[in-house]
CSV table of C-alpha atoms in Angstrom, one decimal:
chain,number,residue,atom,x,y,z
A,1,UNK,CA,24.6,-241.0,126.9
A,2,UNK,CA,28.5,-240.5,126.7
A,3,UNK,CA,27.9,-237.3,124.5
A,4,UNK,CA,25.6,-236.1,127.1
A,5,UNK,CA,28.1,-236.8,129.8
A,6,UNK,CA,30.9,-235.3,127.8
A,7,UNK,CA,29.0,-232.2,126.8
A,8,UNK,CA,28.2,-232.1,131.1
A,9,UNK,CA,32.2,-232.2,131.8
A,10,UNK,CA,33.0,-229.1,129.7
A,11,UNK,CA,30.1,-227.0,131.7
A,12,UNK,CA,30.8,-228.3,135.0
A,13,UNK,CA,34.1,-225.8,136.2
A,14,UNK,CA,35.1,-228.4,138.9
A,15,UNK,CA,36.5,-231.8,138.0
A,16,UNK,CA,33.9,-234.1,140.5
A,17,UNK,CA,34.1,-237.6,140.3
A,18,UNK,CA,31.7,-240.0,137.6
A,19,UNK,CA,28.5,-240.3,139.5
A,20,UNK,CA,27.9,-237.1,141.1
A,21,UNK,CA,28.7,-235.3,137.7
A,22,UNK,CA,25.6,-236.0,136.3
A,23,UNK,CA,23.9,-234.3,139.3
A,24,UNK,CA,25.4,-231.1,139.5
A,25,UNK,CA,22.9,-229.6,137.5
A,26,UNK,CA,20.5,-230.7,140.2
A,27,UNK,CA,22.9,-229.2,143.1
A,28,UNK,CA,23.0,-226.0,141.0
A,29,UNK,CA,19.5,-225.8,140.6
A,30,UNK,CA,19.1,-226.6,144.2
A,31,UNK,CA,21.5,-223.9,145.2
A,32,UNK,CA,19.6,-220.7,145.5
A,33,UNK,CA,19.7,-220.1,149.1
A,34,UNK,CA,17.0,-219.2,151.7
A,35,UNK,CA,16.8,-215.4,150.7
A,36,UNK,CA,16.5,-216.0,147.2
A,37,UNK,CA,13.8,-218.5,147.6
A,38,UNK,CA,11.7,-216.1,149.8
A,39,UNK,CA,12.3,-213.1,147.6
A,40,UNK,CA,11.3,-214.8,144.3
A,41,UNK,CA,7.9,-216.5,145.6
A,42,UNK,CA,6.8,-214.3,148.6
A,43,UNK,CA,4.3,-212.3,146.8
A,44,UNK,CA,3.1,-216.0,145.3
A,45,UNK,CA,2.6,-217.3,148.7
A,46,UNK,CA,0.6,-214.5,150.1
A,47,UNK,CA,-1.9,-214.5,146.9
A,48,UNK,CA,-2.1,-218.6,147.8
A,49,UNK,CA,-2.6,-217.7,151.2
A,50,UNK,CA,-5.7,-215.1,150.8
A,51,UNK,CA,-7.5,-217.3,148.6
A,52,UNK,CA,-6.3,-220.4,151.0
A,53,UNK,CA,-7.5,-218.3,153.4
A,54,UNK,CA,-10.2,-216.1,152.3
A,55,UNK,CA,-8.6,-212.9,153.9
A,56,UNK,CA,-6.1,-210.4,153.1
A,57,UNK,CA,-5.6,-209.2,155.8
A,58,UNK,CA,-4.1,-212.2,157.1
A,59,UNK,CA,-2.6,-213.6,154.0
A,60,UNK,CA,0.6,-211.5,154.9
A,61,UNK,CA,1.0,-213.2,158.1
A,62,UNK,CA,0.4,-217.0,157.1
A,63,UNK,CA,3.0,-216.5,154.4
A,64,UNK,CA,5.6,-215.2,157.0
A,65,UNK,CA,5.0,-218.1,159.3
A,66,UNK,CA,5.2,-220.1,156.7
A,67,UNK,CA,8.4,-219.0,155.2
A,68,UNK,CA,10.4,-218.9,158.5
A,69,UNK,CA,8.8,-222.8,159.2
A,70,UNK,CA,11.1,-222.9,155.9
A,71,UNK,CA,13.7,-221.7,157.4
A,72,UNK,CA,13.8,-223.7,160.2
A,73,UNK,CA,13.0,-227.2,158.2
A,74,UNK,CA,15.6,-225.8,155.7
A,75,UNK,CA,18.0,-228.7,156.0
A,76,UNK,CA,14.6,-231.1,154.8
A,77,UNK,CA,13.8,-228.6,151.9
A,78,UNK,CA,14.3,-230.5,148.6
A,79,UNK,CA,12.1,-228.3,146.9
A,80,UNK,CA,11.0,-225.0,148.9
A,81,UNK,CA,8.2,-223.8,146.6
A,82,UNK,CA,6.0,-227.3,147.3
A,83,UNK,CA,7.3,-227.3,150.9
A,84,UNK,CA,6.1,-223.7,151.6
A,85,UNK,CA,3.3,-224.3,150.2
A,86,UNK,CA,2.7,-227.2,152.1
A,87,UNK,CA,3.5,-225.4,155.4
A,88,UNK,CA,0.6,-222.8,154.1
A,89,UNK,CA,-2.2,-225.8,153.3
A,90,UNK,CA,-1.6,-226.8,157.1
A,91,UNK,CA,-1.6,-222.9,158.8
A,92,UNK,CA,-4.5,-222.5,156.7
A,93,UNK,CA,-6.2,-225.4,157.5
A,94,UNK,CA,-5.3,-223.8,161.6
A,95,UNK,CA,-6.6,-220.8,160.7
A,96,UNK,CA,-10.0,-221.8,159.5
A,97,UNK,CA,-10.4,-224.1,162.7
A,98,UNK,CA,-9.4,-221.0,164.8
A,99,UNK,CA,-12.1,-218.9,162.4
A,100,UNK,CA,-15.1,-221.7,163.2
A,101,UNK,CA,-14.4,-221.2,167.5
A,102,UNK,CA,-13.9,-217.5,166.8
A,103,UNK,CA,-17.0,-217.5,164.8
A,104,UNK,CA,-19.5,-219.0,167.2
A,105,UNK,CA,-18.3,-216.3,169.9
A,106,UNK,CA,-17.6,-213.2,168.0
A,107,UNK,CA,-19.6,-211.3,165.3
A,108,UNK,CA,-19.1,-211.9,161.5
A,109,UNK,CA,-16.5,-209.4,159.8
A,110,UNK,CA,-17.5,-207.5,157.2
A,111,UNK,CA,-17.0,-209.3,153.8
A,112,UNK,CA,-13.9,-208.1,151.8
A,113,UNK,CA,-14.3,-205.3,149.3
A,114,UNK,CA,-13.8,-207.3,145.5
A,115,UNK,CA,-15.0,-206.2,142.5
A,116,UNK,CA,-18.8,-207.1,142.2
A,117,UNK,CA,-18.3,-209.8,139.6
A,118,UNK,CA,-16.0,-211.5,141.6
A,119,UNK,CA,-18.0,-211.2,144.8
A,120,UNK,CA,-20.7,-213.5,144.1
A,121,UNK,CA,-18.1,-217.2,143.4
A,122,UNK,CA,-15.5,-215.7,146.1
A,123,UNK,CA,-18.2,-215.9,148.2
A,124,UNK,CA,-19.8,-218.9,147.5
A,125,UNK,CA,-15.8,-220.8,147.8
A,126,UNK,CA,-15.9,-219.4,151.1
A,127,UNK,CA,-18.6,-220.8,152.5
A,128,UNK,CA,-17.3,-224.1,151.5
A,129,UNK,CA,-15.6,-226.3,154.0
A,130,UNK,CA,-11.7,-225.6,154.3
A,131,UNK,CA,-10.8,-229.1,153.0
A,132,UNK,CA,-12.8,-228.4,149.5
A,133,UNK,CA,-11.9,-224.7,149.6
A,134,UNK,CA,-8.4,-225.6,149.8
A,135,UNK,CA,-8.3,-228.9,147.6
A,136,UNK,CA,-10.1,-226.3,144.6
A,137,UNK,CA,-7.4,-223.7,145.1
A,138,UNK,CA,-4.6,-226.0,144.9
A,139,UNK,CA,-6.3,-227.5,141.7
A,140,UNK,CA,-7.6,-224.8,140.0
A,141,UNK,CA,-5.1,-221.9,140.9
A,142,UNK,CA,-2.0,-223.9,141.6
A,143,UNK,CA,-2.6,-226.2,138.7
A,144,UNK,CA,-1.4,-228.7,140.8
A,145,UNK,CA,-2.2,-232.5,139.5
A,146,UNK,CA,-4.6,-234.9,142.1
A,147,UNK,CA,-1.7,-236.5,143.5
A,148,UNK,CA,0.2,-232.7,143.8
A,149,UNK,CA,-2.4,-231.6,145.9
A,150,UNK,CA,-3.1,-234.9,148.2
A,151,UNK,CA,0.8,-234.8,148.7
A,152,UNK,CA,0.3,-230.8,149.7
A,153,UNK,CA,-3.0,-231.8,151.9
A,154,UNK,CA,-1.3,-234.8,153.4
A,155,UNK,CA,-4.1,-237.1,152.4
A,156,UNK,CA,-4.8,-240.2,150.0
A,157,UNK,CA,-5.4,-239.7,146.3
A,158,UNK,CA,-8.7,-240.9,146.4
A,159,UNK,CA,-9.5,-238.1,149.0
A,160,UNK,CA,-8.2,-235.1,147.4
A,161,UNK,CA,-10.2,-236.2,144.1
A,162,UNK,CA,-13.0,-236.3,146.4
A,163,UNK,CA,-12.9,-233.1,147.9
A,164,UNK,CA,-12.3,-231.6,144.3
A,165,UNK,CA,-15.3,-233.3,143.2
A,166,UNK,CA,-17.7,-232.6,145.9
A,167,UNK,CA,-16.2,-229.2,145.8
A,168,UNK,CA,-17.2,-228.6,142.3
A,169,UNK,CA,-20.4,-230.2,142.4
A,170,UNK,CA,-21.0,-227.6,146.0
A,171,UNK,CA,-20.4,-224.6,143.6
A,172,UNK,CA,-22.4,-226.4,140.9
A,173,UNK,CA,-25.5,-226.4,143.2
A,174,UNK,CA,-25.1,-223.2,144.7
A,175,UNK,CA,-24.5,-221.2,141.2
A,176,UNK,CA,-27.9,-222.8,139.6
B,1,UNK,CA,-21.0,-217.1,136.2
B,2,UNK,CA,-21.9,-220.1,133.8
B,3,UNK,CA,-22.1,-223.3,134.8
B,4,UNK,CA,-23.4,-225.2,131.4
B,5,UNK,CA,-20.8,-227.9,131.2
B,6,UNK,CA,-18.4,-229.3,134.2
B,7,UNK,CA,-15.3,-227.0,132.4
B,8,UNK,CA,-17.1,-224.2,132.0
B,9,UNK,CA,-16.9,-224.1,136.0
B,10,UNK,CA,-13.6,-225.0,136.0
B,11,UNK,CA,-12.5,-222.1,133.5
B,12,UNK,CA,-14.8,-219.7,135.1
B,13,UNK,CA,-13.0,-220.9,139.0
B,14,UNK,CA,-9.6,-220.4,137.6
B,15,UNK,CA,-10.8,-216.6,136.2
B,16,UNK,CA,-11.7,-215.6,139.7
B,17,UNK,CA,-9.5,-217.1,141.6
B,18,UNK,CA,-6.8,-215.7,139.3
B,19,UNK,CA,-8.7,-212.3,139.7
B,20,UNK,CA,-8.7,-212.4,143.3
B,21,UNK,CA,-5.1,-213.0,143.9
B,22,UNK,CA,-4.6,-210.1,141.4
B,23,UNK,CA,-6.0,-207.9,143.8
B,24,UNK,CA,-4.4,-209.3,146.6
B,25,UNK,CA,-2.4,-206.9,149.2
B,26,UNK,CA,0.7,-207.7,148.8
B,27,UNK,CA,2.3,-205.3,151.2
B,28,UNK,CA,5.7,-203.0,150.7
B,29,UNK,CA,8.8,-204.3,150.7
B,30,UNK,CA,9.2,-207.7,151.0
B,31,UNK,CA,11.6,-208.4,154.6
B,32,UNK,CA,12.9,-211.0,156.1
B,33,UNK,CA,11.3,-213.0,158.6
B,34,UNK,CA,12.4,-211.0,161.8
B,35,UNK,CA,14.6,-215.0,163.0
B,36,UNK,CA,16.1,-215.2,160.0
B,37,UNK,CA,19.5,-213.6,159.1
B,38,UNK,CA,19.8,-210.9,156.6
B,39,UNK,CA,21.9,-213.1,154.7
B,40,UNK,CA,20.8,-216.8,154.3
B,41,UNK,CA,23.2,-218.9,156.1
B,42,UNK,CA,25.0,-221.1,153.6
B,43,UNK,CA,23.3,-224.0,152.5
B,44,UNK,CA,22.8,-226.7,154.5
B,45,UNK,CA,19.7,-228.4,153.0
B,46,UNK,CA,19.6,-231.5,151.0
B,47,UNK,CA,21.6,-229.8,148.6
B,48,UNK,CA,24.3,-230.0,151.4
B,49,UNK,CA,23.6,-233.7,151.6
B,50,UNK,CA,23.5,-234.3,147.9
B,51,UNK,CA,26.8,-232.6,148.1
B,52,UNK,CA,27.5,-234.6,150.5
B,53,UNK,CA,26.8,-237.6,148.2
B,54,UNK,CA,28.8,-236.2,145.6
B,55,UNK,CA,31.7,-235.8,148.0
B,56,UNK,CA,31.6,-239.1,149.5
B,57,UNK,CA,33.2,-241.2,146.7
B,58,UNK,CA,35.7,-238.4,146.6
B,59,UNK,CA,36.4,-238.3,150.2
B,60,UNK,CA,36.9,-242.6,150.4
B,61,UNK,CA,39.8,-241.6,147.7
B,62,UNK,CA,40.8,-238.4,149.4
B,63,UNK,CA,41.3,-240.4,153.0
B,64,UNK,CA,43.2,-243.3,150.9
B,65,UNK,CA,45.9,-240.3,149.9
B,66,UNK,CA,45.8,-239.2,153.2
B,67,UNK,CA,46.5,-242.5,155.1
B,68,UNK,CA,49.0,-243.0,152.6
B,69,UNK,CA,51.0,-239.5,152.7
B,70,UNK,CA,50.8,-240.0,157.0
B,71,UNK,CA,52.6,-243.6,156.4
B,72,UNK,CA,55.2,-242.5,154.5
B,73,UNK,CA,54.1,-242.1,150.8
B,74,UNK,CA,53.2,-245.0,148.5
B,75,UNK,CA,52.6,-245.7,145.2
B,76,UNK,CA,49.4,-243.7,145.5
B,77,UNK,CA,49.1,-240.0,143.5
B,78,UNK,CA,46.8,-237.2,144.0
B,79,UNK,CA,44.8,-238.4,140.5
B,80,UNK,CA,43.9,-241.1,143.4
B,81,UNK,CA,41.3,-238.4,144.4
B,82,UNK,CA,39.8,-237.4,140.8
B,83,UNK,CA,39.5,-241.4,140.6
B,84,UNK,CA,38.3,-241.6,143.9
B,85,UNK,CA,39.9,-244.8,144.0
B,86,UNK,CA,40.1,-248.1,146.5
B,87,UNK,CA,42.1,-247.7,149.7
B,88,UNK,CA,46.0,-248.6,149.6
B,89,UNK,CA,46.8,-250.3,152.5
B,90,UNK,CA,50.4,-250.9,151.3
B,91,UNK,CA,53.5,-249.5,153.0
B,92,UNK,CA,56.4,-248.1,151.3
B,93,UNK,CA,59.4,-247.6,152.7
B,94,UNK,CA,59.3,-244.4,155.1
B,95,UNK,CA,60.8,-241.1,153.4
B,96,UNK,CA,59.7,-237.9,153.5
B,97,UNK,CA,56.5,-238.4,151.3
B,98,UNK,CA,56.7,-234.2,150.2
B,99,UNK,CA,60.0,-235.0,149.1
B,100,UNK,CA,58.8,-238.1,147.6
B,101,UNK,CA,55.7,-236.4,145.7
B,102,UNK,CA,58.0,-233.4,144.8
B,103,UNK,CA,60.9,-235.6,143.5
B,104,UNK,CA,59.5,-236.3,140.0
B,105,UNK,CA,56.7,-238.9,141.0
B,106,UNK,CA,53.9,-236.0,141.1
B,107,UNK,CA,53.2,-237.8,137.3
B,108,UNK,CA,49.4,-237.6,138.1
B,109,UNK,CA,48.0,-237.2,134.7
B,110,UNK,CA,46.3,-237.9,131.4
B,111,UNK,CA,47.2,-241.8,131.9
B,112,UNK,CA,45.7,-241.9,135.5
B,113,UNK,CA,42.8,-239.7,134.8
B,114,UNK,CA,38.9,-241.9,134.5
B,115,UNK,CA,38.8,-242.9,130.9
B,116,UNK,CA,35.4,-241.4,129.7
B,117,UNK,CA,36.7,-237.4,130.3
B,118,UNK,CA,36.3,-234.8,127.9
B,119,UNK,CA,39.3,-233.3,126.4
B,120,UNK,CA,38.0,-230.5,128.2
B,121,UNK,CA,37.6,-231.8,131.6
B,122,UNK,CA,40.7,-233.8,131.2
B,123,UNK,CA,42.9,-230.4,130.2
B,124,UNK,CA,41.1,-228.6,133.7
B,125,UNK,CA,42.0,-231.4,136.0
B,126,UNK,CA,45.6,-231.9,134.8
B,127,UNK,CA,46.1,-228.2,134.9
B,128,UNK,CA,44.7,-228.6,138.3
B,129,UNK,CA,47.3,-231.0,138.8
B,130,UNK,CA,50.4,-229.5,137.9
B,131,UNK,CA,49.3,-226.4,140.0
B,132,UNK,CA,49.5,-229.1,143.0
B,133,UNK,CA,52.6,-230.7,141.6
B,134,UNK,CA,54.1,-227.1,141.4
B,135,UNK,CA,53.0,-226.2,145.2
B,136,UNK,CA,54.3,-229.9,146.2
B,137,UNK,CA,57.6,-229.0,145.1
B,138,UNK,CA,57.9,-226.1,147.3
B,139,UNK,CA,57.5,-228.3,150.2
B,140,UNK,CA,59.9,-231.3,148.9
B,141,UNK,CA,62.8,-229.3,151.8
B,142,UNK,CA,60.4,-228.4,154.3
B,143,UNK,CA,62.0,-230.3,157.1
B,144,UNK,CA,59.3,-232.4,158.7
B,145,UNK,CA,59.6,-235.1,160.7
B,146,UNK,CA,56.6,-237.6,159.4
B,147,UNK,CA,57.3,-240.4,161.7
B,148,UNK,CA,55.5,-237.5,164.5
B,149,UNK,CA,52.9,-236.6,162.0
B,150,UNK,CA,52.3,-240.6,160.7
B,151,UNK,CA,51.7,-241.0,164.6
B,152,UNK,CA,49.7,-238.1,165.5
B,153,UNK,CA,47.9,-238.3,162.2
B,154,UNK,CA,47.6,-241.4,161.0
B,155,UNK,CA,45.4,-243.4,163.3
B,156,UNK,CA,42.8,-240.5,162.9
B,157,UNK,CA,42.4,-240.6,159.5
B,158,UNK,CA,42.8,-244.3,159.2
B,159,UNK,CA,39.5,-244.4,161.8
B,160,UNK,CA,37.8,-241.4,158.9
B,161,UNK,CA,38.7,-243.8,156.2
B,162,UNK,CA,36.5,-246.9,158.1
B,163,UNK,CA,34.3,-244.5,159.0
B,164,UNK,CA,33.8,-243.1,155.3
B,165,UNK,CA,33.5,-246.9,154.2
B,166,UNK,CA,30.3,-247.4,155.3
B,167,UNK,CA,28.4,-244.7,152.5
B,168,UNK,CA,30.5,-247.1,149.9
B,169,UNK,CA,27.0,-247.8,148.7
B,170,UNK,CA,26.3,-244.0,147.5
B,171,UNK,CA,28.0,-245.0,144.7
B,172,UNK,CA,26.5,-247.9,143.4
B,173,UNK,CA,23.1,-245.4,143.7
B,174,UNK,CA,24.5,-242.7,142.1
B,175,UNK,CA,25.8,-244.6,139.0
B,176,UNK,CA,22.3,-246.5,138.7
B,177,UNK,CA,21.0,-242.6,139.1
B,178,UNK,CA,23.4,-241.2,136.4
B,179,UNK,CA,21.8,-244.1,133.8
B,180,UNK,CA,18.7,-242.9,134.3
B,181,UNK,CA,17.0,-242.3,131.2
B,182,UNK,CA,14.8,-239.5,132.7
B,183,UNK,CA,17.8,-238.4,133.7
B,184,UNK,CA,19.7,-238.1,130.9
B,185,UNK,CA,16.7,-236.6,129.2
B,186,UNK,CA,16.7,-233.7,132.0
B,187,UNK,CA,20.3,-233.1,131.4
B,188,UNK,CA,20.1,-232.5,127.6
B,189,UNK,CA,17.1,-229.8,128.7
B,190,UNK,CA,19.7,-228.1,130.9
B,191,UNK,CA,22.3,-228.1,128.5
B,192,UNK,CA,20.3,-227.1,125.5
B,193,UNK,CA,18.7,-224.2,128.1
B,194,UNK,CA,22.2,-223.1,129.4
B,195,UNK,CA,23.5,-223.2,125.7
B,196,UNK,CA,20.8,-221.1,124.1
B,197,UNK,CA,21.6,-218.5,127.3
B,198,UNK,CA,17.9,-219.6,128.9
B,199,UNK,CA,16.9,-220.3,132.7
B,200,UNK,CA,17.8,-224.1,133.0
B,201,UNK,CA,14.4,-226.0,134.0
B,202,UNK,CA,12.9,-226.0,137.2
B,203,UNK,CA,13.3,-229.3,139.2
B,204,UNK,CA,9.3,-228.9,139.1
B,205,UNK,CA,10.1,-230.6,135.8
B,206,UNK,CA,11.9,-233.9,137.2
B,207,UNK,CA,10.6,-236.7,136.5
B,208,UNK,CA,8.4,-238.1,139.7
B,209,UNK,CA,10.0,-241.3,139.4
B,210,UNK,CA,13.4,-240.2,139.1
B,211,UNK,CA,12.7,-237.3,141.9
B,212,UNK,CA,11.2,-240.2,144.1
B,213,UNK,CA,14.6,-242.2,144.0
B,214,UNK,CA,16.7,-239.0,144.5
B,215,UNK,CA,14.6,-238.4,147.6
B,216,UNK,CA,14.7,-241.6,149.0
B,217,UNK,CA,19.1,-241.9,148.5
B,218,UNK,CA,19.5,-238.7,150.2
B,219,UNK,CA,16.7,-239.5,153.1
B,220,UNK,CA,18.8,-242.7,153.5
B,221,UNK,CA,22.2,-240.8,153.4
B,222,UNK,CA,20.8,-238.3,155.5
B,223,UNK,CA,19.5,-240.8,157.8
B,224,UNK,CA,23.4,-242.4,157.6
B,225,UNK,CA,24.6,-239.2,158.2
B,226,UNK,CA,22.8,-238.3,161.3
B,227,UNK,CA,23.1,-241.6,163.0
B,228,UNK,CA,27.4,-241.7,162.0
B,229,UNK,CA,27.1,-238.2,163.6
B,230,UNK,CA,25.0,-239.5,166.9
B,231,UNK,CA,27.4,-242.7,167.0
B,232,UNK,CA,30.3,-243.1,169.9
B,233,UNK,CA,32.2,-243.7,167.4
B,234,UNK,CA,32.0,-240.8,165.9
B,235,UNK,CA,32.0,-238.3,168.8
B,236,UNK,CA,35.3,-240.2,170.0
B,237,UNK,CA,36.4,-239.5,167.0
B,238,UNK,CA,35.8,-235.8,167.6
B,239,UNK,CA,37.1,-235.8,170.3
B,240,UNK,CA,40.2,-237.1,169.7
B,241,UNK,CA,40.4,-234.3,167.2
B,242,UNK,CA,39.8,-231.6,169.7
B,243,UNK,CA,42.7,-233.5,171.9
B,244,UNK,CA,44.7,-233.2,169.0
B,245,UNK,CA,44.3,-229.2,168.4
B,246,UNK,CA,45.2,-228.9,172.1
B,247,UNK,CA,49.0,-231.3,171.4
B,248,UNK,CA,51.6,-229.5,171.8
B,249,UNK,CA,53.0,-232.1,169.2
B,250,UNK,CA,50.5,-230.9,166.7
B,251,UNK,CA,50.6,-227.1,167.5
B,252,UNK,CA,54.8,-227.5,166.2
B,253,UNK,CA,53.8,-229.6,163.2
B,254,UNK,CA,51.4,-226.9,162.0
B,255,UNK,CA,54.0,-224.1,163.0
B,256,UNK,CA,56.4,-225.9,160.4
B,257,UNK,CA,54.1,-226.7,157.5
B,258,UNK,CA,52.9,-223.0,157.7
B,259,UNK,CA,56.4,-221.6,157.5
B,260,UNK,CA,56.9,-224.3,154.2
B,261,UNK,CA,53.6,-223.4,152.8
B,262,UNK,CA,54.2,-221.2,149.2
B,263,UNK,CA,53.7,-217.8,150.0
């Protein structure tokens, strides 16, 4: 450990008291500021958001709310990627309830254009419900662990591996 | 799409929803959020607070040399802020403490330096040192009356110092923090990425554990922080400050320290 420590001193420029030094790396790597955060995973966030969402169209504008929800929680932000992304799982979750009202009133819209062998499973995720359809993406596209994505849906363990399951076996059904 | 065995499905999901966000729109240019400033205010997050943390245990030293310099010097030296070090409460007999640092007692150094620094470390903070030394000695004849500024100065920063006293337990934390294993372990990875000339690891890497802990000291200091900031206390305390900008008293003192300051 004291080589460790020792090897630490000679890369941090500015003499900090024994504790902290051993964090600076982690104050470093927490650093990058709003505008670097938001250029490096922008385009990430809007691909979460259309297949969070299910449209293109408004991927753009979930992931803009989103990131300036970031910006005003900034201060909270240990880690913006999973907080943006959690900002996302709950505007999306919005969204589809907005979708069900609009739905009952308003006529379908057209399905988007995707290459045909994509069609058929992009399809069949959307007709899942927006807990499943999310709790898949966040697993399966995300590669985010059980626990990642209960922490992202803000519910229990148990539930997200749930959702995942029941998700799967919805997909399973539908695809034989 | 192939559903034979329960992977096969998950493979096949990943594929398309890979695919799909392939094809996703992403639009032109990437700008700003229209509310948020072309250039990202400076941080404030709980980096700011983890600085904060970092700070803390230098600050309790910092006040300590502070108090001490407004009561008329003391055995105290500016290594007491490397060490961040216990209070002194003692009083030495009044003299002009920039006279006194000046005078050949600046000896901060090697000797008075924490014992575990790299040769390294230990050559940038003496260097530091004798920089301060240097700019100390231009101000041993600036002619400053310190029984004004002990009285103007010193109650304020004795009620910082008390105030300061309460995060004493950041430390403790932070040590038990620095002697975490997974923490050592995640140093070494940054060093050996930084050395080799590679992206040091994400904090996606953290341990859980260790994040978990690191989470809940800065929620607390945060918490700490907030509620010292909401206290009377503390907005007396600003307040006084703000009376003090406005003395008269303080307006001369700052007049004559500029005029000593090394140009």
């Amino acid at each position: 450990m004291s080589s460790t420590l020792d090897r630490l001193q000679g890369a941090v420029p500015v003499p900090v008291p024994d504790p902290p030094r051993a964090l600076a790396p982690y104050v470093r790597e927490l650093a990058g500021d709003f505008e670097t955060v938001y250029r490096r995973d922008y385009a990430a966030t809007v691909r979460l958001a259309h297949l969070l969402s299910g449209s293109n169209a408004i991927a753009q504008e979930l992931a803009q709310e989103a990131f300036a929800q970031l910006y005003q929680r900034w201060d909270r932000a240990l880690e913006p990627r999973a907080y943006v992304r959690g900002i996302l799982v709950n505007l999306c979750k919005v969204h589809h309830r907005r979708r069900a009202v609009e739905g009952r009133h308003l006529p379908a819209p057209p399905p988007p254009m995707l290459p045909p062998d994509l069609d058929e499973t992009w399809q069949l995720l959307s007709r899942l419900s927006p807990k499943r359809r999310i709790a898949l993406v966040l697993r399966f596209y995300e590669d985010l662990s059980v626990e990642q994505v209960a922490a992202a849906m803000g519910c229990r363990v148990g539930t997200a591996k749930s959702l995942i399951h029941r998700g799967l076996e919805s997909l399973r059904q539908e695809l034989t | 799409m192939s559903t034979e065995s329960p992977h096969d499905l998950e493979r096949n999901l990943r594929n398309v929803l890979h695919n799909v966000a392939r094809h996703t729109t992403i639009g032109g240019p990437t700008p700003l959020p229209s509310y948020a400033p072309a250039r990202a205010r400076a941080s404030r997050s709980r980096v700011g607070i983890a600085a904060a943390a970092v700070t803390v245990a230098a600050l309790g030293g910092a006040s300590a040399v502070g108090v001490t310099l407004a009561r008329g010097g003391g055995d105290t030296t500016a290594a007491s802020y490397a060490q961040a070090g216990p209070s002194t409460t003692q009083r030495a007999p009044r003299a002009n403490p920039l006279a006194f640092l000046a005078g050949g007692r600046c000896t901060a150094g090697a000797e008075t330096l924490p014992p575990n620094l790299s040769d390294a470390a230990r050559a940038q903070i003496q260097a530091r040192l004798d920089e301060l030394c240097k700019s100390l000695a231009g101000l041993a004849d600036c002619k400053i009356d310190t029984a004004q500024a002990e009285a103007l100065v010193g109650p304020l920063l004795g009620d910082l110092q008390s105030m300061l006293a309460e995060f004493g337990w950041v430390k403790g934390q932070l040590s038990a923090l620095a002697d975490d294993p997974a923490l050592q372990a995640q140093i070494e990875r940054w060093i050996a990425a930084v050395a080799s000339g590679q992206a040091p690891p994400s904090l996606d890497t953290v341990d859980p554990a260790l994040r978990a802990k690191l989470e809940a000291l800065t929620e607390r200091l945060s918490t700490q922080f907030e509620a010292l900031h909401n206290s009377a206390q503390a907005q007396a305390l600003v307040e006084r400050l703000k009376g003090l900008e406005r003395d008269p008293r303080a307006k001369e003192l700052l007049a004559q320290l500029e005029q000593c300051l090394p140009r």
